[in-house]
Amino acid sequence: MERCRLKDDIWWVGAIDWNVRDFHGYETPRGTTYNAYLITDEKLTLVDTVREGFGPEMLARVKSCCDLKSIDYLVVNHIEMDHSGSIAWLLDQVGPVKMFCSKRAAEGLRQLYGSQVDQWDLNVVSTGDELSLGTYTLSFIEAPMLHWPDSMFTYVKEAKVLLPNDGFGQHLATSKRFADEVGLEEVMERASDYYGNILMPFGNQVQKMLQRIGELGLEIEAIGPSHGVMWRTSGDISRVVQAYDAWSRFEAPPRVAIIFDTMWHSTEKMTRAIEDGITQEGVECSVFQISRSALAATAQAVLDHRAFLVGTPTLNNGVYPKVGGFMAHIKGLRPKARLAGAYGSYGWGGGGVKWVDSELRGLGLDVIDPLEFKFVPTEDDLAACEEYGRDVARRVKAWGS
Ligand code: FEO
């Protein structure tokens, strides 16, 4: 198993999960990696571990750097099971080590792994605490809600390397280890999907963290996230940091995403007419039929379009089930600063469009009046859909400009 030098004496010793396609409820079509980092200093230090079952792959890489029994410290930046699931197994292999984590992480580890944690040498650290490894010094920065209450970043001062766990990650399995090896556009597409599906609700916290990094004057020459590839060129680092700044402010290009489903093609016909209206105004439009699209892709579309429209038929006086699933996902992700709207068709009785409209308003978005038609839309109805699309496009162009 190949290790990979991130920078100086900091080594990537993680594991590649080529096959995961469902990551706690959303799709990961490109798999992922679980990244752990070994710092080979006087105190041999492992930062983060991997998902249960991937420990042997991680330790095979660690073995290429050092004797397993010589590991002194383990930093636990985040306790979600994709990073903590192999800790107990690891300790069985390497023997007791001194562990460092946030207060909330220490509480959470006990809840996740029970009384065995009482045998672990857990040491709580807070923002500003430092740990000397010999040549290198670790500086800890608590990062609550990025994306769990326990989350923490570790900064290696002398190497100018940030290890922010889930921050700046991507679900991307690859035999390449750096963004510049894969290609920046491809990596940013995966970073956007990751941010949209995991970090979107925490824009305020991302803003605070970016400000804190600025206040602390941290120079960053490489970033080692816990998923995907690492960032090591100044251009790549500034691109992803600037993207996090824009995403957390909910900035997005003036384009419209249409997310819909259809029962007997009436809502689909409305969708095509609305799409026509939008593009007639020179505004870019992306269309996702929910039953044929990845849920993760629809959330990513909400992140990177200034407006999104949700089309639903009515079923049993309510929302169409897959549209309801999309709305549940989006409601949890709490988008802000978006123009939104509901439309669709119904048969004998309505209800679906009204429900989506109400949910969008409940999110505090700028919601356009809903549009709905009974049974199959007529030529006049479709003309109204086109005008609705043109109206949305004009608003998108004017909005925020
Ligand atoms: Fe990658 Fe929040 O775990």
mmCIF file of C-alpha atoms and ligand atoms in Angstrom:
data_model
loop_
_atom_site.group_PDB
_atom_site.id
_atom_site.type_symbol
_atom_site.label_atom_id
_atom_site.label_comp_id
_atom_site.label_asym_id
_atom_site.label_seq_id
_atom_site.Cartn_x
_atom_site.Cartn_y
_atom_site.Cartn_z
ATOM 1 C CA MET A 1 0.000 0.000 0.000
ATOM 2 C CA GLU A 2 1.462 3.348 -1.071
ATOM 3 C CA ARG A 3 1.683 6.172 1.397
ATOM 4 C CA CYS A 4 1.795 9.700 0.018
ATOM 5 C CA ARG A 5 3.662 12.720 1.349
ATOM 6 C CA LEU A 6 1.286 15.621 1.867
ATOM 7 C CA LYS A 7 4.069 17.985 2.892
ATOM 8 C CA ASP A 8 7.317 17.732 4.875
ATOM 9 C CA ASP A 9 6.860 14.915 7.418
ATOM 10 C CA ILE A 10 3.074 14.670 7.005
ATOM 11 C CA TRP A 11 1.899 11.561 5.179
ATOM 12 C CA TRP A 12 -1.464 10.524 3.766
ATOM 13 C CA VAL A 13 -2.152 7.049 5.117
ATOM 14 C CA GLY A 14 -5.892 6.782 4.423
ATOM 15 C CA ALA A 15 -8.068 4.279 2.592
ATOM 16 C CA ILE A 16 -9.918 4.366 -0.716
ATOM 17 C CA ASP A 17 -13.566 3.269 -0.837
ATOM 18 C CA TRP A 18 -14.141 2.701 -4.534
ATOM 19 C CA ASN A 19 -17.545 1.112 -4.059
ATOM 20 C CA VAL A 20 -19.609 3.225 -1.681
ATOM 21 C CA ARG A 21 -22.627 4.559 -3.555
ATOM 22 C CA ASP A 22 -24.854 5.635 -0.661
ATOM 23 C CA PHE A 23 -23.324 7.852 1.975
ATOM 24 C CA HIS A 24 -25.852 8.201 4.768
ATOM 25 C CA GLY A 25 -28.720 8.734 2.389
ATOM 26 C CA TYR A 26 -27.324 10.416 -0.649
ATOM 27 C CA GLU A 27 -25.504 9.126 -3.660
ATOM 28 C CA THR A 28 -21.725 9.009 -4.071
ATOM 29 C CA PRO A 29 -21.326 7.975 -7.713
ATOM 30 C CA ARG A 30 -17.539 8.404 -7.599
ATOM 31 C CA GLY A 31 -16.986 6.630 -4.247
ATOM 32 C CA THR A 32 -14.896 8.333 -1.584
ATOM 33 C CA THR A 33 -11.744 8.109 0.502
ATOM 34 C CA TYR A 34 -11.291 8.171 4.269
ATOM 35 C CA ASN A 35 -8.146 10.190 4.863
ATOM 36 C CA ALA A 36 -5.842 9.786 7.829
ATOM 37 C CA TYR A 37 -2.507 11.560 8.222
ATOM 38 C CA LEU A 38 0.653 10.428 9.975
ATOM 39 C CA ILE A 39 3.154 13.009 11.223
ATOM 40 C CA THR A 40 6.573 11.426 11.625
ATOM 41 C CA ASP A 41 8.113 13.547 14.361
ATOM 42 C CA GLU A 42 9.589 12.730 17.785
ATOM 43 C CA LYS A 43 6.036 12.010 18.818
ATOM 44 C CA LEU A 44 4.550 9.875 16.057
ATOM 45 C CA THR A 45 1.074 11.223 15.560
ATOM 46 C CA LEU A 46 -1.875 9.922 13.605
ATOM 47 C CA VAL A 47 -4.514 12.503 12.738
ATOM 48 C CA ASP A 48 -7.912 10.868 12.218
ATOM 49 C CA THR A 49 -8.663 7.297 11.284
ATOM 50 C CA VAL A 50 -10.925 5.542 8.791
ATOM 51 C CA ARG A 51 -14.285 3.825 8.530
ATOM 52 C CA GLU A 52 -14.721 0.432 10.158
ATOM 53 C CA GLY A 53 -13.356 -2.260 7.860
ATOM 54 C CA PHE A 54 -10.765 0.044 6.281
ATOM 55 C CA GLY A 55 -8.327 -0.091 9.222
ATOM 56 C CA PRO A 56 -6.034 -2.739 7.659
ATOM 57 C CA GLU A 57 -5.597 -0.590 4.539
ATOM 58 C CA MET A 58 -4.703 2.422 6.692
ATOM 59 C CA LEU A 59 -2.269 0.467 8.850
ATOM 60 C CA ALA A 60 -0.578 -1.056 5.820
ATOM 61 C CA ARG A 61 0.292 2.498 4.807
ATOM 62 C CA VAL A 62 1.296 3.465 8.354
ATOM 63 C CA LYS A 63 3.623 0.429 8.471
ATOM 64 C CA SER A 64 5.534 1.817 5.505
ATOM 65 C CA CYS A 65 6.395 4.850 7.673
ATOM 66 C CA CYS A 66 6.964 3.437 11.140
ATOM 67 C CA ASP A 67 6.583 0.598 13.589
ATOM 68 C CA LEU A 68 2.902 0.436 14.553
ATOM 69 C CA LYS A 69 3.728 0.132 18.235
ATOM 70 C CA SER A 70 5.663 3.386 18.141
ATOM 71 C CA ILE A 71 2.641 5.608 17.539
ATOM 72 C CA ASP A 72 2.353 8.058 20.429
ATOM 73 C CA TYR A 73 -0.634 10.266 19.697
ATOM 74 C CA LEU A 74 -3.986 10.063 17.930
ATOM 75 C CA VAL A 75 -5.857 13.272 17.110
ATOM 76 C CA VAL A 76 -9.589 12.780 16.618
ATOM 77 C CA ASN A 77 -10.861 15.779 14.682
ATOM 78 C CA HIS A 78 -14.375 14.357 14.266
ATOM 79 C CA ILE A 79 -16.210 11.356 15.629
ATOM 80 C CA GLU A 80 -18.651 10.517 12.842
ATOM 81 C CA MET A 81 -18.331 6.822 12.178
ATOM 82 C CA ASP A 82 -16.557 7.190 8.831
ATOM 83 C CA HIS A 83 -13.642 8.598 10.854
ATOM 84 C CA SER A 84 -13.990 6.928 14.236
ATOM 85 C CA GLY A 85 -15.336 3.485 13.317
ATOM 86 C CA SER A 86 -11.897 1.889 13.315
ATOM 87 C CA ILE A 87 -10.481 3.494 16.499
ATOM 88 C CA ALA A 88 -11.152 0.512 18.776
ATOM 89 C CA TRP A 89 -9.645 -1.877 16.228
ATOM 90 C CA LEU A 90 -6.670 0.452 15.759
ATOM 91 C CA LEU A 91 -5.950 0.562 19.495
ATOM 92 C CA ASP A 92 -6.007 -3.235 19.565
ATOM 93 C CA GLN A 93 -3.281 -3.218 16.898
ATOM 94 C CA VAL A 94 -1.035 -0.391 18.092
ATOM 95 C CA GLY A 95 -1.574 -0.455 21.842
ATOM 96 C CA PRO A 96 -2.588 2.483 24.011
ATOM 97 C CA VAL A 97 -1.926 5.955 22.648
ATOM 98 C CA LYS A 98 -2.643 9.402 23.989
ATOM 99 C CA MET A 99 -5.725 10.776 22.227
ATOM 100 C CA PHE A 100 -6.691 14.418 21.673
ATOM 101 C CA CYS A 101 -10.172 15.627 20.790
ATOM 102 C CA SER A 102 -12.739 18.304 21.561
ATOM 103 C CA LYS A 103 -14.965 18.158 24.649
ATOM 104 C CA ARG A 104 -17.988 17.271 22.557
ATOM 105 C CA ALA A 105 -16.006 14.552 20.801
ATOM 106 C CA ALA A 106 -15.069 12.975 24.128
ATOM 107 C CA GLU A 107 -18.751 12.952 25.134
ATOM 108 C CA GLY A 108 -19.813 11.572 21.773
ATOM 109 C CA LEU A 109 -17.225 8.796 21.679
ATOM 110 C CA ARG A 110 -18.610 7.448 24.950
ATOM 111 C CA GLN A 111 -22.119 7.496 23.508
ATOM 112 C CA LEU A 112 -21.012 5.812 20.294
ATOM 113 C CA TYR A 113 -18.647 3.178 21.643
ATOM 114 C CA GLY A 114 -19.749 2.633 25.252
ATOM 115 C CA SER A 115 -17.707 1.765 28.302
ATOM 116 C CA GLN A 116 -14.591 0.675 26.343
ATOM 117 C CA VAL A 117 -13.915 4.398 25.881
ATOM 118 C CA ASP A 118 -13.242 4.646 29.637
ATOM 119 C CA GLN A 119 -10.021 2.716 28.936
ATOM 120 C CA TRP A 120 -8.917 5.217 26.274
ATOM 121 C CA ASP A 121 -6.484 8.005 27.206
ATOM 122 C CA LEU A 122 -8.723 10.848 26.037
ATOM 123 C CA ASN A 123 -7.420 14.399 26.417
ATOM 124 C CA VAL A 124 -9.735 17.308 25.714
ATOM 125 C CA VAL A 125 -8.349 20.263 23.754
ATOM 126 C CA SER A 126 -9.881 23.619 22.882
ATOM 127 C CA THR A 127 -9.239 26.386 20.386
ATOM 128 C CA GLY A 128 -5.788 27.844 20.948
ATOM 129 C CA ASP A 129 -4.349 24.744 22.636
ATOM 130 C CA GLU A 130 -1.078 23.573 21.170
ATOM 131 C CA LEU A 131 0.735 20.259 21.252
ATOM 132 C CA SER A 132 4.437 19.962 20.495
ATOM 133 C CA LEU A 133 5.470 16.836 18.611
ATOM 134 C CA GLY A 134 9.165 17.763 18.567
ATOM 135 C CA THR A 135 9.805 19.672 15.352
ATOM 136 C CA TYR A 136 6.162 20.329 14.616
ATOM 137 C CA THR A 137 3.471 21.972 16.715
ATOM 138 C CA LEU A 138 -0.198 21.158 16.378
ATOM 139 C CA SER A 139 -2.635 23.979 16.957
ATOM 140 C CA PHE A 140 -6.278 23.041 17.522
ATOM 141 C CA ILE A 141 -9.260 25.049 16.314
ATOM 142 C CA GLU A 142 -12.724 23.939 17.348
ATOM 143 C CA ALA A 143 -15.113 23.993 14.390
ATOM 144 C CA PRO A 144 -18.547 23.338 15.892
ATOM 145 C CA MET A 145 -21.179 22.403 13.313
ATOM 146 C CA LEU A 146 -18.644 21.941 10.548
ATOM 147 C CA HIS A 147 -20.472 19.774 10.427
ATOM 148 C CA TRP A 148 -21.056 18.156 13.849
ATOM 149 C CA PRO A 149 -20.798 19.809 17.272
ATOM 150 C CA ASP A 150 -17.556 17.918 17.960
ATOM 151 C CA SER A 151 -15.751 18.927 14.755
ATOM 152 C CA MET A 152 -12.247 20.328 15.055
ATOM 153 C CA PHE A 153 -9.495 21.472 12.687
ATOM 154 C CA THR A 154 -5.820 20.722 13.338
ATOM 155 C CA TYR A 155 -3.158 23.082 11.996
ATOM 156 C CA VAL A 156 0.475 21.983 11.737
ATOM 157 C CA LYS A 157 2.226 25.289 12.340
ATOM 158 C CA GLU A 158 5.753 24.737 11.035
ATOM 159 C CA ALA A 159 4.534 22.905 7.925
ATOM 160 C CA LYS A 160 1.670 25.376 7.325
ATOM 161 C CA VAL A 161 -0.711 22.496 6.746
ATOM 162 C CA LEU A 162 -4.394 22.525 7.676
ATOM 163 C CA LEU A 163 -6.115 19.228 8.493
ATOM 164 C CA PRO A 164 -9.796 20.267 8.613
ATOM 165 C CA ASN A 165 -11.420 16.830 8.535
ATOM 166 C CA ASP A 166 -14.701 17.144 6.579
ATOM 167 C CA GLY A 167 -13.955 20.739 5.557
ATOM 168 C CA PHE A 168 -12.814 21.139 1.922
ATOM 169 C CA GLY A 169 -13.519 17.447 1.245
ATOM 170 C CA GLN A 170 -14.978 15.709 -1.772
ATOM 171 C CA HIS A 171 -16.502 12.286 -2.224
ATOM 172 C CA LEU A 172 -14.067 11.122 -4.861
ATOM 173 C CA ALA A 173 -12.255 7.790 -5.040
ATOM 174 C CA THR A 174 -9.133 8.035 -7.148
ATOM 175 C CA SER A 175 -5.633 6.631 -7.247
ATOM 176 C CA LYS A 176 -4.419 10.239 -7.456
ATOM 177 C CA ARG A 177 -3.949 12.100 -4.211
ATOM 178 C CA PHE A 178 -3.867 15.786 -5.157
ATOM 179 C CA ALA A 179 -6.387 18.099 -6.771
ATOM 180 C CA ASP A 180 -3.817 19.279 -9.321
ATOM 181 C CA GLU A 181 -3.261 15.684 -10.451
ATOM 182 C CA VAL A 182 -6.983 15.051 -11.010
ATOM 183 C CA GLY A 183 -7.778 18.447 -12.530
ATOM 184 C CA LEU A 184 -9.236 21.391 -10.682
ATOM 185 C CA GLU A 185 -12.583 21.583 -12.496
ATOM 186 C CA GLU A 186 -13.338 17.918 -11.852
ATOM 187 C CA VAL A 187 -12.400 18.202 -8.183
ATOM 188 C CA MET A 188 -14.384 21.419 -7.707
ATOM 189 C CA GLU A 189 -17.461 19.686 -9.138
ATOM 190 C CA ARG A 190 -17.132 17.015 -6.442
ATOM 191 C CA ALA A 191 -16.364 19.664 -3.775
ATOM 192 C CA SER A 192 -19.537 21.517 -4.724
ATOM 193 C CA ASP A 193 -21.608 18.326 -4.470
ATOM 194 C CA TYR A 194 -20.038 17.645 -1.061
ATOM 195 C CA TYR A 195 -20.638 21.161 0.248
ATOM 196 C CA GLY A 196 -24.203 21.200 -1.068
ATOM 197 C CA ASN A 197 -25.164 17.936 0.593
ATOM 198 C CA ILE A 198 -23.247 18.261 3.871
ATOM 199 C CA LEU A 199 -22.247 21.814 4.697
ATOM 200 C CA MET A 200 -25.014 23.886 3.112
ATOM 201 C CA PRO A 201 -26.933 24.313 6.407
ATOM 202 C CA PHE A 202 -23.869 25.721 8.123
ATOM 203 C CA GLY A 203 -23.072 28.820 6.054
ATOM 204 C CA ASN A 204 -22.803 31.038 9.138
ATOM 205 C CA GLN A 205 -20.351 28.651 10.765
ATOM 206 C CA VAL A 206 -18.277 28.460 7.571
ATOM 207 C CA GLN A 207 -18.128 32.253 7.468
ATOM 208 C CA LYS A 208 -17.026 32.385 11.118
ATOM 209 C CA MET A 209 -14.345 29.764 10.498
ATOM 210 C CA LEU A 210 -12.976 31.612 7.469
ATOM 211 C CA GLN A 211 -12.873 34.801 9.541
ATOM 212 C CA ARG A 212 -11.130 32.973 12.408
ATOM 213 C CA ILE A 213 -8.494 31.588 10.050
ATOM 214 C CA GLY A 214 -7.914 35.157 8.834
ATOM 215 C CA GLU A 215 -7.752 36.553 12.391
ATOM 216 C CA LEU A 216 -5.286 33.868 13.444
ATOM 217 C CA GLY A 217 -3.186 34.752 10.416
ATOM 218 C CA LEU A 218 -2.808 31.101 9.441
ATOM 219 C CA GLU A 219 -0.645 30.665 6.400
ATOM 220 C CA ILE A 220 -1.879 27.613 4.530
ATOM 221 C CA GLU A 221 0.388 25.881 2.033
ATOM 222 C CA ALA A 222 -1.526 22.586 1.931
ATOM 223 C CA ILE A 223 -4.897 21.258 3.057
ATOM 224 C CA GLY A 224 -5.517 17.626 3.932
ATOM 225 C CA PRO A 225 -9.285 17.006 4.152
ATOM 226 C CA SER A 226 -10.763 13.741 5.404
ATOM 227 C CA HIS A 227 -12.351 12.848 2.050
ATOM 228 C CA GLY A 228 -11.075 12.990 -1.494
ATOM 229 C CA VAL A 229 -7.897 14.572 -2.744
ATOM 230 C CA MET A 230 -5.561 17.032 -1.031
ATOM 231 C CA TRP A 231 -4.936 20.646 -1.968
ATOM 232 C CA ARG A 232 -1.302 21.747 -2.326
ATOM 233 C CA THR A 233 -0.974 24.507 -4.924
ATOM 234 C CA SER A 234 -1.717 28.104 -4.013
ATOM 235 C CA GLY A 235 -4.145 28.344 -6.957
ATOM 236 C CA ASP A 236 -6.106 25.264 -5.930
ATOM 237 C CA ILE A 237 -6.212 26.319 -2.266
ATOM 238 C CA SER A 238 -7.430 29.819 -3.040
ATOM 239 C CA ARG A 239 -10.037 28.423 -5.454
ATOM 240 C CA VAL A 240 -11.609 26.106 -2.890
ATOM 241 C CA VAL A 241 -11.391 28.667 -0.063
ATOM 242 C CA GLN A 242 -13.012 31.309 -2.276
ATOM 243 C CA ALA A 243 -15.689 28.798 -3.278
ATOM 244 C CA TYR A 244 -16.435 28.094 0.409
ATOM 245 C CA ASP A 245 -16.724 31.826 0.981
ATOM 246 C CA ALA A 246 -19.175 32.192 -1.937
ATOM 247 C CA TRP A 247 -21.178 29.055 -1.107
ATOM 248 C CA SER A 248 -21.510 30.017 2.552
ATOM 249 C CA ARG A 249 -22.817 33.439 1.499
ATOM 250 C CA PHE A 250 -25.253 31.598 -0.811
ATOM 251 C CA GLU A 251 -23.885 33.398 -3.845
ATOM 252 C CA ALA A 252 -24.760 31.640 -7.107
ATOM 253 C CA PRO A 253 -24.699 32.378 -10.839
ATOM 254 C CA PRO A 254 -27.907 33.771 -12.398
ATOM 255 C CA ARG A 255 -29.333 30.476 -13.604
ATOM 256 C CA VAL A 256 -32.383 28.368 -12.806
ATOM 257 C CA ALA A 257 -32.682 24.720 -11.742
ATOM 258 C CA ILE A 258 -35.968 22.954 -12.373
ATOM 259 C CA ILE A 259 -36.547 19.909 -10.203
ATOM 260 C CA PHE A 260 -39.722 18.007 -10.974
ATOM 261 C CA ASP A 261 -41.479 14.717 -11.315
ATOM 262 C CA THR A 262 -44.425 13.713 -13.424
ATOM 263 C CA MET A 263 -47.206 11.143 -13.279
ATOM 264 C CA TRP A 264 -48.948 11.277 -16.703
ATOM 265 C CA HIS A 265 -46.627 13.807 -18.404
ATOM 266 C CA SER A 266 -48.678 16.936 -17.650
ATOM 267 C CA THR A 267 -46.158 18.378 -15.192
ATOM 268 C CA GLU A 268 -43.449 17.350 -17.636
ATOM 269 C CA LYS A 269 -45.140 19.381 -20.429
ATOM 270 C CA MET A 270 -45.323 22.352 -18.083
ATOM 271 C CA THR A 271 -41.625 21.886 -17.306
ATOM 272 C CA ARG A 272 -40.615 22.022 -20.964
ATOM 273 C CA ALA A 273 -42.637 25.197 -21.538
ATOM 274 C CA ILE A 274 -41.178 26.869 -18.427
ATOM 275 C CA GLU A 275 -37.680 25.840 -19.538
ATOM 276 C CA ASP A 276 -38.382 27.431 -22.956
ATOM 277 C CA GLY A 277 -39.472 30.656 -21.313
ATOM 278 C CA ILE A 278 -36.358 30.810 -19.151
ATOM 279 C CA THR A 279 -33.965 30.250 -22.040
ATOM 280 C CA GLN A 280 -35.839 32.731 -24.258
ATOM 281 C CA GLU A 281 -34.625 35.361 -21.787
ATOM 282 C CA GLY A 282 -31.034 34.192 -22.214
ATOM 283 C CA VAL A 283 -30.845 32.566 -18.782
ATOM 284 C CA GLU A 284 -29.215 29.158 -18.307
ATOM 285 C CA CYS A 285 -31.512 26.418 -17.061
ATOM 286 C CA SER A 286 -30.831 22.911 -15.706
ATOM 287 C CA VAL A 287 -33.617 20.312 -15.480
ATOM 288 C CA PHE A 288 -33.745 17.301 -13.158
ATOM 289 C CA GLN A 289 -36.554 14.737 -13.185
ATOM 290 C CA ILE A 290 -36.307 13.503 -9.622
ATOM 291 C CA SER A 291 -37.153 9.889 -10.363
ATOM 292 C CA ARG A 292 -34.238 9.782 -12.811
ATOM 293 C CA SER A 293 -31.746 11.949 -10.939
ATOM 294 C CA ALA A 294 -29.506 11.535 -7.936
ATOM 295 C CA LEU A 295 -30.859 13.322 -4.879
ATOM 296 C CA ALA A 296 -27.349 14.651 -4.248
ATOM 297 C CA ALA A 297 -27.294 16.232 -7.715
ATOM 298 C CA THR A 298 -30.525 18.119 -7.012
ATOM 299 C CA ALA A 299 -29.096 19.529 -3.767
ATOM 300 C CA GLN A 300 -25.938 20.541 -5.611
ATOM 301 C CA ALA A 301 -28.166 22.292 -8.177
ATOM 302 C CA VAL A 302 -29.858 24.308 -5.421
ATOM 303 C CA LEU A 303 -26.392 25.366 -4.258
ATOM 304 C CA ASP A 304 -25.146 26.508 -7.640
ATOM 305 C CA HIS A 305 -28.256 28.070 -9.205
ATOM 306 C CA ARG A 306 -29.723 31.375 -8.089
ATOM 307 C CA ALA A 307 -33.280 30.058 -8.463
ATOM 308 C CA PHE A 308 -34.973 26.690 -8.288
ATOM 309 C CA LEU A 309 -38.460 25.648 -9.304
ATOM 310 C CA VAL A 310 -40.153 22.532 -7.982
ATOM 311 C CA GLY A 311 -42.728 20.785 -10.169
ATOM 312 C CA THR A 312 -45.101 18.211 -8.722
ATOM 313 C CA PRO A 313 -48.233 16.362 -9.725
ATOM 314 C CA THR A 314 -50.833 15.840 -7.024
ATOM 315 C CA LEU A 315 -51.271 12.340 -5.646
ATOM 316 C CA ASN A 316 -53.897 11.604 -2.998
ATOM 317 C CA ASN A 317 -54.404 15.323 -2.427
ATOM 318 C CA GLY A 318 -50.736 15.776 -1.607
ATOM 319 C CA VAL A 319 -47.255 16.035 -3.015
ATOM 320 C CA TYR A 320 -45.901 13.400 -5.382
ATOM 321 C CA PRO A 321 -43.765 11.085 -3.173
ATOM 322 C CA LYS A 322 -40.368 11.606 -4.815
ATOM 323 C CA VAL A 323 -40.896 15.369 -4.843
ATOM 324 C CA GLY A 324 -41.702 15.075 -1.142
ATOM 325 C CA GLY A 325 -38.385 13.257 -0.652
ATOM 326 C CA PHE A 326 -36.520 16.062 -2.414
ATOM 327 C CA MET A 327 -38.291 18.667 -0.272
ATOM 328 C CA ALA A 328 -37.363 16.779 2.918
ATOM 329 C CA HIS A 329 -33.688 16.765 1.868
ATOM 330 C CA ILE A 330 -33.723 20.441 0.925
ATOM 331 C CA LYS A 331 -35.582 21.438 4.074
ATOM 332 C CA GLY A 332 -32.758 19.891 6.125
ATOM 333 C CA LEU A 333 -30.120 21.670 4.038
ATOM 334 C CA ARG A 334 -31.778 25.051 4.748
ATOM 335 C CA PRO A 335 -30.881 27.003 1.593
ATOM 336 C CA LYS A 336 -30.992 30.786 1.843
ATOM 337 C CA ALA A 337 -31.072 33.658 -0.637
ATOM 338 C CA ARG A 338 -32.760 31.733 -3.405
ATOM 339 C CA LEU A 339 -35.672 32.591 -5.660
ATOM 340 C CA ALA A 340 -38.005 29.592 -5.650
ATOM 341 C CA GLY A 341 -41.379 28.526 -6.961
ATOM 342 C CA ALA A 342 -43.830 25.622 -7.116
ATOM 343 C CA TYR A 343 -45.814 24.475 -10.127
ATOM 344 C CA GLY A 344 -47.556 21.371 -11.413
ATOM 345 C CA SER A 345 -50.738 19.702 -12.521
ATOM 346 C CA TYR A 346 -53.540 17.918 -10.719
ATOM 347 C CA GLY A 347 -56.489 15.733 -11.639
ATOM 348 C CA TRP A 348 -59.675 15.705 -9.635
ATOM 349 C CA GLY A 349 -58.323 17.536 -6.636
ATOM 350 C CA GLY A 350 -55.205 19.636 -5.983
ATOM 351 C CA GLY A 351 -52.877 19.765 -3.026
ATOM 352 C CA GLY A 352 -49.348 18.948 -4.225
ATOM 353 C CA VAL A 353 -48.386 22.400 -5.509
ATOM 354 C CA LYS A 354 -49.957 24.083 -2.494
ATOM 355 C CA TRP A 355 -47.891 21.875 -0.174
ATOM 356 C CA VAL A 356 -44.598 22.570 -1.992
ATOM 357 C CA ASP A 357 -45.370 26.306 -2.102
ATOM 358 C CA SER A 358 -46.014 26.288 1.652
ATOM 359 C CA GLU A 359 -42.791 24.372 2.349
ATOM 360 C CA LEU A 360 -40.729 26.783 0.219
ATOM 361 C CA ARG A 361 -42.246 29.755 2.052
ATOM 362 C CA GLY A 362 -41.466 28.020 5.341
ATOM 363 C CA LEU A 363 -37.790 28.027 4.337
ATOM 364 C CA GLY A 364 -37.902 31.823 4.159
ATOM 365 C CA LEU A 365 -37.030 31.902 0.461
ATOM 366 C CA ASP A 366 -38.199 34.519 -2.041
ATOM 367 C CA VAL A 367 -41.125 32.519 -3.428
ATOM 368 C CA ILE A 368 -42.892 33.264 -6.710
ATOM 369 C CA ASP A 369 -46.657 32.709 -6.827
ATOM 370 C CA PRO A 370 -47.429 29.081 -7.705
ATOM 371 C CA LEU A 371 -48.678 27.959 -11.107
ATOM 372 C CA GLU A 372 -50.935 24.937 -11.556
ATOM 373 C CA PHE A 373 -53.311 23.533 -14.124
ATOM 374 C CA LYS A 374 -55.962 20.853 -14.102
ATOM 375 C CA PHE A 375 -55.348 17.648 -16.080
ATOM 376 C CA VAL A 376 -53.429 18.092 -19.342
ATOM 377 C CA PRO A 377 -52.201 21.659 -19.959
ATOM 378 C CA THR A 378 -53.822 23.340 -22.981
ATOM 379 C CA GLU A 379 -52.005 25.491 -25.524
ATOM 380 C CA ASP A 380 -53.037 28.540 -23.510
ATOM 381 C CA ASP A 381 -51.789 26.880 -20.304
ATOM 382 C CA LEU A 382 -48.432 26.132 -21.912
ATOM 383 C CA ALA A 383 -48.191 29.729 -23.107
ATOM 384 C CA ALA A 384 -48.755 30.771 -19.487
ATOM 385 C CA CYS A 385 -45.958 28.392 -18.459
ATOM 386 C CA GLU A 386 -43.619 30.032 -20.974
ATOM 387 C CA GLU A 387 -44.489 33.450 -19.603
ATOM 388 C CA TYR A 388 -43.926 32.110 -16.065
ATOM 389 C CA GLY A 389 -40.465 30.960 -17.184
ATOM 390 C CA ARG A 390 -39.705 34.346 -18.756
ATOM 391 C CA ASP A 391 -40.831 36.065 -15.554
ATOM 392 C CA VAL A 392 -38.590 33.821 -13.426
ATOM 393 C CA ALA A 393 -35.646 34.520 -15.737
ATOM 394 C CA ARG A 394 -36.185 38.290 -15.594
ATOM 395 C CA ARG A 395 -36.336 38.153 -11.807
ATOM 396 C CA VAL A 396 -33.168 36.045 -11.665
ATOM 397 C CA LYS A 397 -31.312 38.550 -13.830
ATOM 398 C CA ALA A 398 -32.513 41.481 -11.729
ATOM 399 C CA TRP A 399 -32.091 39.746 -8.389
ATOM 400 C CA GLY A 400 -28.958 40.651 -6.518
ATOM 401 C CA SER A 401 -27.667 42.847 -9.349
HETATM 402 FE FE1 FEO B 1 -16.771 12.431 6.954
HETATM 403 FE FE2 FEO B 1 -18.858 13.950 9.167
HETATM 404 O O1 FEO B 1 -17.856 12.561 8.450
#
